Coordinates of C-alpha atoms in Angstrom, one line a residue:
Chain A
M1 CA -0.1 0.0 0.1
N2 CA 1.4 3.3 -1.0
E3 CA -1.2 5.8 0.3
K4 CA 0.3 9.2 1.5
P5 CA 0.4 10.1 5.2
G6 CA -2.6 12.4 6.0
E7 CA -5.0 10.8 3.5
K8 CA -8.0 9.2 5.0
I9 CA -7.8 5.3 5.3
L10 CA -11.0 4.5 6.9
E11 CA -13.9 6.7 7.7
A12 CA -17.1 6.0 9.9
V13 CA -20.0 8.5 9.3
N14 CA -22.8 8.6 11.8
V15 CA -22.8 4.8 12.7
T16 CA -25.1 3.3 15.0
K17 CA -25.2 -0.3 16.1
H18 CA -28.3 -1.9 17.8
Y19 CA -28.5 -5.3 19.4
R20 CA -31.4 -7.0 20.4
M21 CA -31.4 -8.7 23.7
G22 CA -34.9 -10.4 24.2
N23 CA -37.2 -7.5 23.8
V24 CA -34.8 -4.9 24.5
T25 CA -33.0 -3.0 22.0
V26 CA -29.4 -2.2 23.3
K27 CA -27.7 0.8 21.5
A28 CA -24.0 -0.1 21.6
L29 CA -23.2 2.8 19.2
D30 CA -25.3 5.9 18.8
G31 CA -24.2 8.1 15.8
V32 CA -20.4 8.1 16.1
S33 CA -18.3 9.5 13.2
I34 CA -14.7 9.2 13.1
E35 CA -12.1 9.3 10.3
I36 CA -8.6 7.5 10.6
K37 CA -5.7 9.1 8.5
H38 CA -2.6 7.3 7.1
G39 CA 0.4 7.3 9.5
E40 CA -2.0 7.9 12.6
F41 CA -1.6 6.1 16.1
L42 CA -5.0 6.4 17.7
V43 CA -6.4 5.0 20.8
I44 CA -10.2 4.5 21.4
M45 CA -10.8 4.8 25.2
G46 CA -13.7 4.2 27.3
P47 CA -14.9 2.0 30.0
S48 CA -16.4 -1.5 29.4
G49 CA -19.7 -1.3 27.7
S50 CA -19.1 2.0 26.2
G51 CA -19.3 0.6 22.7
K52 CA -15.5 0.7 22.0
S53 CA -15.0 -2.8 21.0
T54 CA -18.2 -2.6 18.7
L55 CA -16.7 0.4 17.1
L56 CA -13.4 -1.6 16.5
H57 CA -15.3 -4.7 15.2
L58 CA -17.1 -2.3 12.5
L59 CA -14.0 -0.6 11.5
G60 CA -12.6 -4.0 11.1
A61 CA -15.3 -5.2 8.8
L62 CA -16.2 -7.9 11.4
D63 CA -19.7 -6.6 11.6
L64 CA -21.9 -4.1 9.6
P65 CA -23.5 -1.1 11.3
S66 CA -27.3 -0.8 12.1
S67 CA -27.2 2.5 10.2
G68 CA -24.6 5.0 9.0
T69 CA -21.7 4.3 6.5
L70 CA -18.2 3.0 6.7
L71 CA -16.0 4.0 4.0
I72 CA -12.6 2.4 2.8
N73 CA -10.7 4.6 0.6
G74 CA -14.2 6.2 -0.2
K75 CA -15.8 2.9 -0.8
D76 CA -18.9 1.9 1.2
I77 CA -18.3 -1.5 3.1
S78 CA -21.8 -2.6 3.0
Q79 CA -21.6 -3.1 -0.6
F80 CA -18.9 -5.8 -0.2
D81 CA -19.7 -9.4 -0.6
D82 CA -18.1 -12.2 1.7
F83 CA -15.2 -12.5 -0.8
Q84 CA -14.5 -8.9 -0.9
L85 CA -14.7 -8.6 2.9
S86 CA -12.4 -11.2 3.5
M87 CA -9.8 -9.9 1.0
F88 CA -10.1 -6.6 2.6
R89 CA -9.3 -8.1 6.1
R90 CA -6.5 -10.1 4.6
N91 CA -4.8 -7.5 2.8
Y92 CA -5.9 -4.2 4.3
L93 CA -6.0 -5.1 7.9
G94 CA -4.2 -6.5 10.7
F95 CA -5.9 -7.7 13.8
I96 CA -4.3 -8.0 17.3
F97 CA -6.6 -9.6 20.0
Q98 CA -6.7 -9.3 23.7
T99 CA -6.7 -12.9 24.1
F100 CA -4.0 -13.4 21.2
N101 CA -6.1 -16.0 19.4
L102 CA -3.3 -18.0 18.1
V103 CA -4.1 -21.5 16.7
P104 CA -2.8 -24.0 19.4
T105 CA -2.0 -26.8 16.9
L106 CA 0.3 -24.5 14.7
N107 CA 3.7 -23.3 15.7
C108 CA 4.7 -19.8 15.5
L109 CA 5.7 -19.7 12.1
E110 CA 2.5 -21.3 10.7
N111 CA 0.4 -19.1 12.8
V112 CA 2.2 -16.1 11.3
L113 CA 1.4 -17.7 8.0
V114 CA -2.2 -18.8 8.7
S115 CA -4.0 -16.1 6.8
L116 CA -2.2 -17.6 3.7
L117 CA -2.9 -21.3 4.4
P118 CA -6.2 -21.7 2.2
S119 CA -4.4 -20.1 -0.9
G120 CA -0.9 -21.8 -0.2
V121 CA 2.1 -20.7 1.1
K122 CA 5.1 -19.7 -0.9
F123 CA 8.8 -19.6 -0.2
E124 CA 8.8 -15.8 0.1
D125 CA 5.9 -15.9 2.3
E126 CA 7.7 -18.0 4.6
K127 CA 10.9 -15.9 4.4
H128 CA 8.9 -12.8 5.2
A129 CA 7.3 -14.6 8.2
V130 CA 10.5 -15.7 9.5
E131 CA 11.8 -12.0 9.3
L132 CA 8.6 -10.7 11.0
L133 CA 9.3 -13.2 13.8
K134 CA 13.0 -11.9 14.2
L135 CA 11.5 -8.4 14.2
V136 CA 9.3 -9.2 17.3
E137 CA 12.4 -10.9 18.7
L138 CA 10.9 -14.3 18.5
G139 CA 13.5 -15.7 15.8
H140 CA 14.3 -18.3 18.2
R141 CA 11.0 -19.6 18.7
I142 CA 9.9 -20.3 15.2
N143 CA 8.8 -23.9 15.9
H144 CA 7.3 -23.5 19.2
R145 CA 3.6 -24.1 19.7
P146 CA 1.9 -21.2 21.5
N147 CA 1.5 -23.0 24.7
M148 CA 5.2 -23.0 25.3
L149 CA 5.4 -19.2 25.1
S150 CA 4.5 -16.5 27.8
G151 CA 1.6 -14.2 27.3
G152 CA 4.0 -11.5 25.9
E153 CA 5.7 -13.7 23.2
R154 CA 2.2 -14.8 22.2
Q155 CA 1.1 -11.2 21.7
R156 CA 4.3 -10.6 19.7
V157 CA 3.5 -13.7 17.5
S158 CA 0.0 -12.2 16.9
I159 CA 1.4 -8.9 16.0
A160 CA 3.8 -10.8 13.5
R161 CA 0.5 -12.4 12.1
A162 CA -1.1 -9.1 11.8
L163 CA 1.9 -7.7 9.7
M164 CA 2.0 -10.7 7.4
N165 CA 0.2 -9.2 4.5
D166 CA 1.8 -5.7 5.0
P167 CA -1.5 -3.9 5.8
P168 CA -1.6 -0.3 6.1
L169 CA -4.0 -0.5 9.1
L170 CA -3.4 -2.4 12.4
L171 CA -6.5 -2.8 14.7
A172 CA -6.1 -3.9 18.1
D173 CA -8.5 -4.8 20.7
E174 CA -7.0 -4.4 24.4
P175 CA -3.8 -5.8 23.2
T176 CA -2.2 -5.4 26.7
G177 CA -5.3 -6.6 28.4
N178 CA -4.1 -9.8 29.4
L179 CA -0.4 -8.9 30.0
D180 CA 1.7 -7.6 33.1
S181 CA 2.6 -3.9 32.7
V182 CA 6.3 -4.7 31.6
S183 CA 5.1 -6.9 28.9
G184 CA 2.4 -4.4 28.0
G185 CA 4.6 -1.7 27.9
K186 CA 7.1 -3.7 25.5
I187 CA 4.2 -4.4 23.2
M188 CA 3.0 -0.7 23.2
S189 CA 6.6 0.5 22.2
F190 CA 7.1 -2.0 19.8
L191 CA 3.7 -0.7 18.3
K192 CA 5.0 2.9 18.5
D193 CA 8.2 2.1 16.8
L194 CA 6.2 0.2 13.9
N195 CA 4.2 3.4 13.7
R196 CA 7.1 5.7 13.4
K197 CA 9.5 3.7 11.4
E198 CA 7.3 1.8 9.2
G199 CA 4.3 4.3 8.9
V200 CA 1.8 1.8 9.9
T201 CA -1.6 3.3 10.8
I202 CA -2.5 1.9 14.2
L203 CA -6.0 1.9 16.1
I204 CA -6.2 0.5 19.4
V205 CA -9.0 0.0 21.8
T206 CA -8.2 0.1 25.6
H207 CA -9.3 1.1 28.9
D208 CA -6.0 1.4 30.2
R209 CA -4.9 5.0 30.4
D210 CA -1.3 4.2 30.8
M211 CA -1.2 2.4 27.6
A212 CA -3.4 5.0 25.9
L213 CA -0.6 7.5 26.5
Y214 CA 1.3 6.0 23.8
A215 CA -0.9 7.3 21.1
D216 CA -0.9 10.7 19.1
K217 CA -4.7 11.0 19.7
I218 CA -7.2 9.4 22.2
I219 CA -10.9 9.3 21.2
N220 CA -12.9 9.0 24.3
I221 CA -16.1 7.0 24.1
R222 CA -19.1 6.9 26.6
D223 CA -22.4 5.2 26.2
G224 CA -21.9 4.6 22.6
K225 CA -21.2 8.2 21.8
L226 CA -18.0 10.2 21.0
L227 CA -17.1 12.2 24.1
D228 CA -14.0 14.1 23.0
V229 CA -10.7 13.7 21.3
E230 CA -7.3 14.3 23.1
V231 CA -4.2 15.3 21.0
L232 CA -1.1 14.2 22.8
K233 CA 2.5 15.3 22.7
D234 CA 4.1 11.9 22.3
R235 CA 7.6 12.6 23.1
K236 CA 7.1 13.2 27.0
I237 CA 5.1 10.1 27.2
H238 CA 7.5 8.1 25.4
K239 CA 10.3 8.8 27.7
K240 CA 8.2 8.4 30.9
H241 CA 7.4 4.8 29.9
K242 CA 11.0 4.1 28.9
K243 CA 11.8 3.9 32.5
V244 CA 9.4 1.5 33.1
M245 CA 10.6 -0.7 30.2
V246 CA 14.3 -1.0 31.5
Chain B
M1 CA -4.3 -27.4 5.5
F2 CA -3.7 -31.2 5.5
K3 CA -1.2 -30.9 8.4
E4 CA -3.7 -28.6 10.4
A5 CA -6.5 -31.0 9.9
L6 CA -4.5 -33.7 11.1
L7 CA -3.3 -31.6 14.1
N8 CA -7.0 -30.5 14.8
L9 CA -8.0 -34.3 15.2
S10 CA -5.2 -35.3 17.3
R11 CA -5.8 -32.4 19.5
R12 CA -8.7 -34.5 21.0
K13 CA -7.2 -37.8 20.9
S14 CA -9.6 -40.0 22.9
R15 CA -12.7 -38.5 21.1
T16 CA -10.9 -39.0 17.6
V17 CA -10.0 -42.5 18.7
L18 CA -13.4 -43.4 19.7
A19 CA -14.7 -42.1 16.4
L20 CA -12.1 -44.0 14.5
V21 CA -13.2 -47.2 16.3
G22 CA -16.7 -46.6 15.3
I23 CA -15.7 -46.8 11.5
I24 CA -13.0 -49.4 11.7
L25 CA -15.6 -51.7 13.4
G26 CA -18.2 -50.8 10.8
V27 CA -16.0 -51.6 7.7
A28 CA -14.4 -54.5 9.4
A29 CA -17.8 -55.9 10.1
I30 CA -18.8 -55.6 6.5
I31 CA -15.8 -57.2 5.2
T32 CA -16.0 -60.0 7.8
L33 CA -19.5 -61.0 7.2
V34 CA -19.3 -60.7 3.6
S35 CA -16.1 -62.7 3.4
V36 CA -17.8 -65.4 5.4
V37 CA -20.8 -65.6 3.2
D38 CA -18.7 -65.5 0.1
G39 CA -16.6 -68.2 1.4
V40 CA -19.5 -70.4 2.2
A41 CA -21.1 -69.6 -1.1
S42 CA -17.9 -70.6 -3.0
N43 CA -17.6 -73.8 -1.2
A44 CA -21.3 -74.5 -2.1
E45 CA -20.6 -73.5 -5.7
D46 CA -17.6 -76.1 -5.8
Y47 CA -19.7 -78.6 -4.3
L48 CA -22.8 -78.3 -6.5
S49 CA -20.8 -77.7 -9.7
E50 CA -19.8 -81.3 -9.3
F51 CA -23.1 -82.5 -10.2
K52 CA -23.7 -82.4 -13.9
G53 CA -26.6 -83.8 -16.0
I54 CA -30.2 -84.3 -15.6
S55 CA -32.2 -85.9 -12.8
V56 CA -35.8 -86.9 -13.6
T57 CA -38.4 -87.7 -11.1
Q58 CA -42.1 -88.1 -10.9
K59 CA -43.7 -84.8 -11.4
D60 CA -44.6 -82.6 -8.5
V61 CA -42.8 -84.3 -5.7
V62 CA -41.4 -82.5 -2.9
T63 CA -38.2 -84.9 -2.7
P64 CA -37.1 -87.8 -4.8
L65 CA -37.9 -89.9 -1.8
Y66 CA -41.5 -89.9 -2.8
S67 CA -40.9 -90.3 -6.5
S68 CA -42.2 -93.4 -8.0
F69 CA -43.0 -94.1 -11.8
D70 CA -43.2 -96.8 -14.3
S71 CA -39.6 -98.2 -15.3
E72 CA -40.9 -98.2 -19.1
F73 CA -40.1 -94.5 -18.9
L74 CA -36.4 -95.6 -19.1
N75 CA -36.8 -96.6 -22.8
K76 CA -38.7 -93.8 -23.7
V77 CA -36.3 -91.0 -22.3
E78 CA -33.7 -92.9 -23.9
S79 CA -35.2 -92.3 -27.4
I80 CA -35.3 -88.6 -26.8
P81 CA -32.8 -86.9 -29.2
G82 CA -29.7 -85.7 -27.5
V83 CA -29.9 -88.4 -24.8
N84 CA -26.6 -90.2 -24.2
I85 CA -27.1 -92.6 -21.3
V86 CA -30.1 -93.2 -18.8
V87 CA -29.6 -94.7 -15.5
S88 CA -32.5 -95.9 -13.5
A89 CA -32.3 -95.7 -9.7
V90 CA -34.4 -96.0 -6.8
V91 CA -34.0 -93.7 -3.6
G92 CA -34.9 -94.3 -0.1
L93 CA -33.7 -94.1 3.4
S94 CA -32.0 -96.9 5.2
N95 CA -30.0 -97.4 8.5
V96 CA -26.8 -98.4 9.4
T97 CA -27.1 -101.7 11.7
E98 CA -23.9 -101.9 13.3
Q99 CA -22.1 -100.2 16.3
K100 CA -19.9 -97.4 15.6
R101 CA -16.3 -98.6 16.1
G102 CA -14.6 -97.2 19.2
V103 CA -18.1 -96.0 20.6
R104 CA -19.0 -97.6 23.9
F105 CA -22.2 -99.6 24.0
S106 CA -25.1 -97.9 25.7
K107 CA -28.6 -99.1 26.0
E108 CA -30.2 -95.8 25.7
R109 CA -29.7 -94.3 22.2
T110 CA -29.3 -90.8 22.0
M111 CA -31.3 -88.9 19.2
M112 CA -27.9 -87.9 17.8
Q113 CA -26.9 -91.5 17.4
M114 CA -30.3 -92.7 15.9
T115 CA -30.0 -90.0 13.3
S116 CA -26.6 -90.6 12.6
E117 CA -27.5 -94.3 11.7
I118 CA -29.9 -93.1 8.9
V119 CA -28.4 -93.0 5.5
S120 CA -29.7 -92.0 2.1
L121 CA -29.8 -95.0 -0.1
L122 CA -29.4 -95.0 -3.8
G123 CA -29.9 -98.1 -5.8
V124 CA -28.5 -97.7 -9.4
D125 CA -29.1 -99.9 -12.3
L126 CA -25.5 -101.1 -13.1
K127 CA -26.3 -102.0 -16.6
N128 CA -25.7 -98.3 -17.6
Y129 CA -24.2 -96.8 -14.5
S130 CA -20.6 -97.9 -15.5
R131 CA -20.8 -96.1 -18.9
V132 CA -21.3 -92.7 -17.4
H133 CA -19.0 -89.8 -17.6
G134 CA -15.6 -89.9 -16.0
T135 CA -14.9 -89.5 -12.3
V136 CA -18.0 -88.0 -11.7
T137 CA -20.4 -90.4 -10.1
P138 CA -23.9 -89.5 -11.0
L139 CA -26.0 -88.0 -8.1
I140 CA -23.3 -88.0 -5.6
G141 CA -20.5 -86.4 -7.2
E142 CA -16.8 -86.7 -7.6
L143 CA -15.1 -90.0 -6.6
E144 CA -12.4 -89.7 -4.0
E145 CA -11.0 -93.2 -3.7
G146 CA -11.6 -96.7 -5.0
R147 CA -13.9 -97.2 -8.0
N148 CA -17.5 -96.8 -9.2
L149 CA -19.9 -99.8 -9.3
K150 CA -19.8 -101.7 -12.3
M151 CA -22.0 -104.7 -13.7
G152 CA -22.5 -107.7 -11.4
D153 CA -21.5 -105.4 -8.2
V154 CA -24.0 -107.1 -6.1
G155 CA -23.4 -106.7 -2.3
K156 CA -21.0 -103.9 -3.0
T157 CA -21.3 -100.2 -2.2
V158 CA -19.6 -96.7 -2.7
I159 CA -20.4 -94.6 0.3
S160 CA -20.0 -91.0 0.9
R161 CA -17.0 -89.5 2.7
E162 CA -19.1 -88.4 5.7
L163 CA -20.5 -91.9 6.2
A164 CA -16.9 -93.5 5.8
D165 CA -15.6 -91.2 8.5
N166 CA -18.5 -91.7 10.8
Y167 CA -17.9 -95.5 10.9
R168 CA -14.3 -95.3 10.3
K169 CA -14.5 -97.3 7.0
R170 CA -11.9 -97.7 4.6
I171 CA -12.0 -99.4 1.1
G172 CA -12.1 -103.1 1.4
N173 CA -14.0 -102.7 4.7
S174 CA -17.7 -104.0 4.9
I175 CA -20.5 -102.2 6.2
E176 CA -24.0 -103.5 7.4
L177 CA -27.1 -101.6 5.9
A178 CA -30.5 -102.9 6.9
D179 CA -28.7 -106.1 8.3
K180 CA -27.2 -106.8 5.0
K181 CA -23.4 -106.7 4.7
F182 CA -21.7 -104.9 1.7
D183 CA -18.2 -104.4 0.8
I184 CA -17.0 -100.9 0.2
V185 CA -15.5 -100.3 -3.1
G186 CA -15.4 -96.6 -3.3
I187 CA -15.7 -93.5 -1.2
S188 CA -17.1 -90.3 -2.8
K189 CA -16.3 -86.8 -1.7
S190 CA -20.0 -85.5 -1.2
G191 CA -23.1 -87.3 -0.7
V192 CA -26.8 -86.3 -1.3
S193 CA -29.1 -85.6 1.4
F194 CA -32.8 -86.1 0.8
G195 CA -34.1 -84.8 3.9
G196 CA -31.3 -83.4 5.9
M197 CA -30.0 -85.0 9.2
M198 CA -28.7 -87.9 7.3
S199 CA -25.3 -89.1 8.2
G200 CA -24.3 -89.9 4.6
T201 CA -25.0 -91.7 1.4
A202 CA -24.7 -95.1 0.2
V203 CA -24.8 -96.4 -3.3
V204 CA -25.7 -99.9 -4.3
S205 CA -27.2 -101.9 -6.8
I206 CA -30.9 -101.3 -7.7
D207 CA -31.8 -105.0 -6.9
D208 CA -30.2 -104.8 -3.5
A209 CA -32.0 -101.5 -2.9
R210 CA -35.3 -102.7 -4.0
E211 CA -34.8 -105.7 -1.8
M212 CA -33.9 -103.5 1.2
L213 CA -36.5 -100.9 0.7
D214 CA -39.1 -103.4 -0.4
L215 CA -40.0 -101.8 -3.7
E216 CA -41.7 -103.2 -6.8
K217 CA -39.6 -104.5 -9.8
D218 CA -41.4 -102.2 -12.3
K219 CA -41.2 -99.1 -10.5
V220 CA -38.3 -96.5 -10.5
G221 CA -37.9 -93.5 -8.4
L222 CA -35.2 -91.6 -10.5
L223 CA -33.5 -91.4 -13.9
Y224 CA -30.1 -89.9 -14.3
V225 CA -29.9 -88.6 -17.8
E226 CA -26.6 -87.7 -19.3
P227 CA -26.8 -85.8 -22.6
I228 CA -24.5 -86.5 -25.5
D229 CA -23.1 -83.0 -25.2
F230 CA -23.1 -81.6 -21.9
S231 CA -23.5 -78.0 -23.3
N232 CA -27.0 -78.9 -24.4
T233 CA -27.9 -80.2 -21.0
K234 CA -30.6 -77.6 -20.6
Q235 CA -32.2 -78.2 -24.1
V236 CA -32.5 -81.9 -23.3
A237 CA -33.9 -81.4 -20.2
N238 CA -36.5 -79.1 -21.5
R239 CA -37.2 -81.8 -24.3
I240 CA -38.0 -84.4 -21.5
N241 CA -40.4 -81.9 -19.8
F242 CA -42.0 -81.2 -23.1
V243 CA -42.7 -84.8 -24.1
Y244 CA -43.4 -86.6 -20.8
G245 CA -44.4 -83.3 -18.8
D246 CA -47.5 -84.8 -17.7
D247 CA -45.7 -87.5 -15.6
L248 CA -42.1 -86.7 -15.1
E249 CA -40.2 -83.6 -14.3
A250 CA -36.6 -83.1 -15.4
N251 CA -34.3 -80.7 -13.3
I252 CA -30.9 -80.0 -14.4
Q253 CA -28.4 -79.8 -11.4
G254 CA -27.3 -76.3 -12.3
D255 CA -30.9 -75.1 -11.4
F256 CA -30.4 -76.0 -8.2
L257 CA -26.8 -74.1 -8.1
G258 CA -28.6 -71.3 -9.5
Q259 CA -31.2 -71.2 -6.7
A260 CA -28.6 -71.7 -4.1
M261 CA -26.6 -69.0 -5.3
G262 CA -29.6 -66.7 -5.3
I263 CA -29.9 -67.5 -1.7
F264 CA -26.4 -66.6 -1.0
S265 CA -26.7 -63.5 -2.9
S266 CA -29.7 -62.4 -0.7
L267 CA -27.8 -63.4 2.3
R268 CA -25.1 -61.2 1.1
S269 CA -27.3 -58.1 0.6
L270 CA -28.6 -58.7 4.1
V271 CA -25.2 -58.9 5.4
Y272 CA -24.5 -55.4 3.5
V273 CA -27.6 -54.1 5.3
V274 CA -26.1 -54.9 8.9
G275 CA -22.7 -53.5 7.8
A276 CA -24.4 -50.3 6.5
I277 CA -26.4 -49.8 9.7
S278 CA -23.1 -50.4 11.8
A279 CA -21.3 -47.7 9.3
I280 CA -24.2 -45.3 9.9
V281 CA -23.9 -45.7 13.7
A282 CA -20.1 -44.9 13.1
G283 CA -21.3 -41.8 10.9
I284 CA -23.1 -40.6 13.8
G285 CA -19.9 -40.9 15.9
I286 CA -18.0 -38.8 13.4
L287 CA -20.8 -36.2 13.4
N288 CA -20.6 -35.8 17.2
V289 CA -16.9 -35.4 16.8
M290 CA -17.0 -32.9 14.3
L291 CA -19.8 -31.0 15.8
M292 CA -18.1 -30.9 19.2
S293 CA -14.8 -29.9 17.9
V294 CA -16.5 -27.0 15.7
L295 CA -18.3 -25.7 18.7
E296 CA -15.0 -25.8 20.8
R297 CA -13.0 -23.9 18.1
T298 CA -15.6 -21.2 17.5
R299 CA -13.2 -18.5 18.5
E300 CA -10.5 -20.0 16.2
F301 CA -12.8 -19.9 13.4
G302 CA -13.6 -16.2 14.2
T303 CA -9.8 -15.5 14.3
L304 CA -9.2 -17.2 11.1
R305 CA -12.2 -15.3 9.4
A306 CA -10.7 -12.0 10.8
V307 CA -7.3 -12.7 9.3
G308 CA -8.9 -13.2 5.9
W309 CA -10.1 -16.6 5.6
L310 CA -13.2 -17.1 3.3
S311 CA -16.3 -19.0 5.0
S312 CA -15.9 -21.8 2.3
D313 CA -12.0 -22.0 3.4
V314 CA -13.4 -22.7 6.9
M315 CA -16.0 -25.2 5.6
K316 CA -13.2 -27.0 3.5
M317 CA -11.2 -27.3 6.6
V318 CA -13.9 -28.9 8.6
L319 CA -15.0 -31.2 5.8
F320 CA -11.5 -32.1 5.2
E321 CA -11.0 -33.1 8.8
S322 CA -14.2 -35.3 8.6
V323 CA -13.1 -36.9 5.4
L324 CA -9.6 -37.7 6.9
L325 CA -11.3 -39.4 10.0
G326 CA -13.1 -41.5 7.2
V327 CA -10.2 -42.4 5.2
I328 CA -8.2 -43.4 8.5
G329 CA -10.9 -45.4 9.7
G330 CA -11.7 -46.8 6.5
L331 CA -8.2 -48.0 5.9
L332 CA -7.7 -49.2 9.3
G333 CA -11.0 -51.0 9.0
L334 CA -9.8 -52.7 5.9
L335 CA -6.9 -54.0 7.5
F336 CA -8.8 -55.2 10.5
G337 CA -11.4 -56.9 8.5
V338 CA -9.0 -58.7 6.4
F339 CA -7.1 -59.8 9.5
I340 CA -10.4 -61.1 11.2
S341 CA -11.4 -63.0 8.0
F342 CA -7.9 -64.6 8.0
Q343 CA -8.2 -65.4 11.6
I344 CA -11.7 -67.1 11.1
T345 CA -10.3 -69.2 8.5
A346 CA -7.2 -70.1 10.6
L347 CA -9.2 -70.9 13.9
S348 CA -12.3 -72.5 12.8
G349 CA -11.4 -73.7 9.2
L350 CA -14.4 -71.9 7.8
N351 CA -13.7 -70.6 4.2
T352 CA -13.7 -67.0 3.8
L353 CA -13.4 -65.1 0.6
V354 CA -12.3 -61.4 0.8
S355 CA -13.3 -59.9 -2.6
F356 CA -11.8 -56.7 -3.9
E357 CA -15.6 -55.7 -4.4
V358 CA -16.2 -55.8 -0.6
L359 CA -13.0 -54.0 0.0
F360 CA -13.9 -51.3 -2.3
F361 CA -17.6 -50.9 -1.4
S362 CA -16.7 -51.0 2.5
F363 CA -14.2 -48.2 1.9
M364 CA -16.4 -46.2 -0.2
F365 CA -19.0 -46.6 2.2
A366 CA -16.8 -45.3 5.0
L367 CA -15.7 -42.2 2.9
A368 CA -19.4 -41.4 2.0
V369 CA -20.6 -41.6 5.7
S370 CA -17.8 -39.2 6.6
V371 CA -18.6 -36.7 4.1
L372 CA -22.1 -36.8 5.0
A373 CA -21.4 -36.5 8.7
G374 CA -19.0 -33.6 8.1
I375 CA -21.3 -31.5 6.0
Y376 CA -23.5 -30.2 8.8
P377 CA -20.7 -29.2 11.2
A378 CA -18.7 -27.7 8.3
F379 CA -21.8 -25.7 7.3
R380 CA -22.4 -24.5 10.9
A381 CA -18.6 -23.6 11.1
S382 CA -18.8 -21.6 7.9
K383 CA -22.0 -19.7 8.8
M384 CA -20.8 -18.2 12.1
S385 CA -21.0 -14.4 12.4
V386 CA -17.2 -13.4 12.8
M387 CA -17.9 -11.1 15.6
E388 CA -20.0 -13.5 17.6
A389 CA -17.4 -16.3 16.9
L390 CA -14.6 -13.9 18.4
R391 CA -16.7 -13.2 21.4
N392 CA -17.2 -16.8 22.3
E393 CA -15.5 -17.9 25.3

């Protein structure tokens, strides 16, 4: 992907999401509009139940909004069929989950390559996957199964998996939620580096303010509505957390 | 994908093994049962195909035991075109009137002993008997030892192997039938049984038999007809039926063979049905394994969809796992079934015949069952909402 920084990569216009629970309709999202530009490092923050995960799922094309539109490079996502959605997720997005979601029967290398398994893995893909595992400092763990890794290591495998198809956008749902603060800080600074050096756009959902401070911009959500947007000066925060890291 | 399917199956070892055992037993059951039936059928075919020619009895009798007609028919049948030799015979039941050697005397004879003393007695007209074809003795099959009866063999007999073994007789011994001593000149491989429960067959001259059975001189019970050309057997039998159909009934031995084979063939279908039921039970086992595994892996499927798998990719993977179960179970079942068949032959001496056909069909059955059992779980896995799947704990 060779989009220029500053261009819109993903845009949600006035999206709502309703769930029916029995006879009650729950408004998980109520008219939210956000735009994500290339090269940004965004955090969506809010307490649990605020609708932040729902927003992430909509942005990741895992679910369709009840109303409103989601535009990817100006194209309406609701017009996509199953094949187009899958291709969009494979080539355009990288997902990082709170619970890592690695396939327990596959080793690290295979987990990184998992998106390519149905279509077939080429030699270059494998080379690329090994490079990614080295990048996340797991070059020595290539043949290990997830159950032999620590939580932080697992999350790094899942980052390598998310980066496998060089997506312009990484979506992470509480990526540090299941990690201790040291491993969590390491993951966040790694994502930060990725954003700075590789220009990968990153959107993280979290309720942890410490982790949110790595971002350029924090979007606060309450009760399915956009509360405010904080713009942070990143350098200070970066330094502050480097202490924790060492 | 192959590797992943294999790994997914090995993830829940005991459950996979149980499903496999189901398929293995299903396939092995089909193979074993069919091979036993085929083995018995092939024995019967060998046995029955020894009997050639045409047997003529009185029309509409249940067994040749009740058949009786004028001996004049001998000449009449002889004059039918295509007929080579006609041997007239009488048929009856007689009994052995001596003690079995080595069996201790006991006053109270058991039912088994009494029935084992009864023999099928076949009295043949020796004038034509010695002219019949080769080593095949008409009506009782292939001669194993000694010779056939010939002209002037009064007081001599050819007995079946079963009877000889029962009374520990060899060629040159004598056997007492209805208080009359007969010298044994030959032993035939098989005998005829006109009513079941008989221990064997004895062939004697027609005069001896008439005396023993107290039959009239101008009546016969059976004609054995040998055609000039054995390939015309059917036509010759039809001619006899056409000309003398009011009084007589000509049967070719092959008809009986056909009937027997018909019975075996329906027995075989029955066995296939039994096997099919066990295979379907095995299929439900696969269905259970696949459904459980799909439900357990809900979140994994969600992840796979999130990283770009198509729903059809998920479907293929689940279906592939199920088919893999079927293939592995089917192959192991083939080996196990063949092994059991050989063991049956080795241990009980029962002849079994493992045909390529049964191997092919039982394997295809395992495959078909596994595909069918995989479709629903695969469909369910592919139709999950990605987000719901990811939320699943």
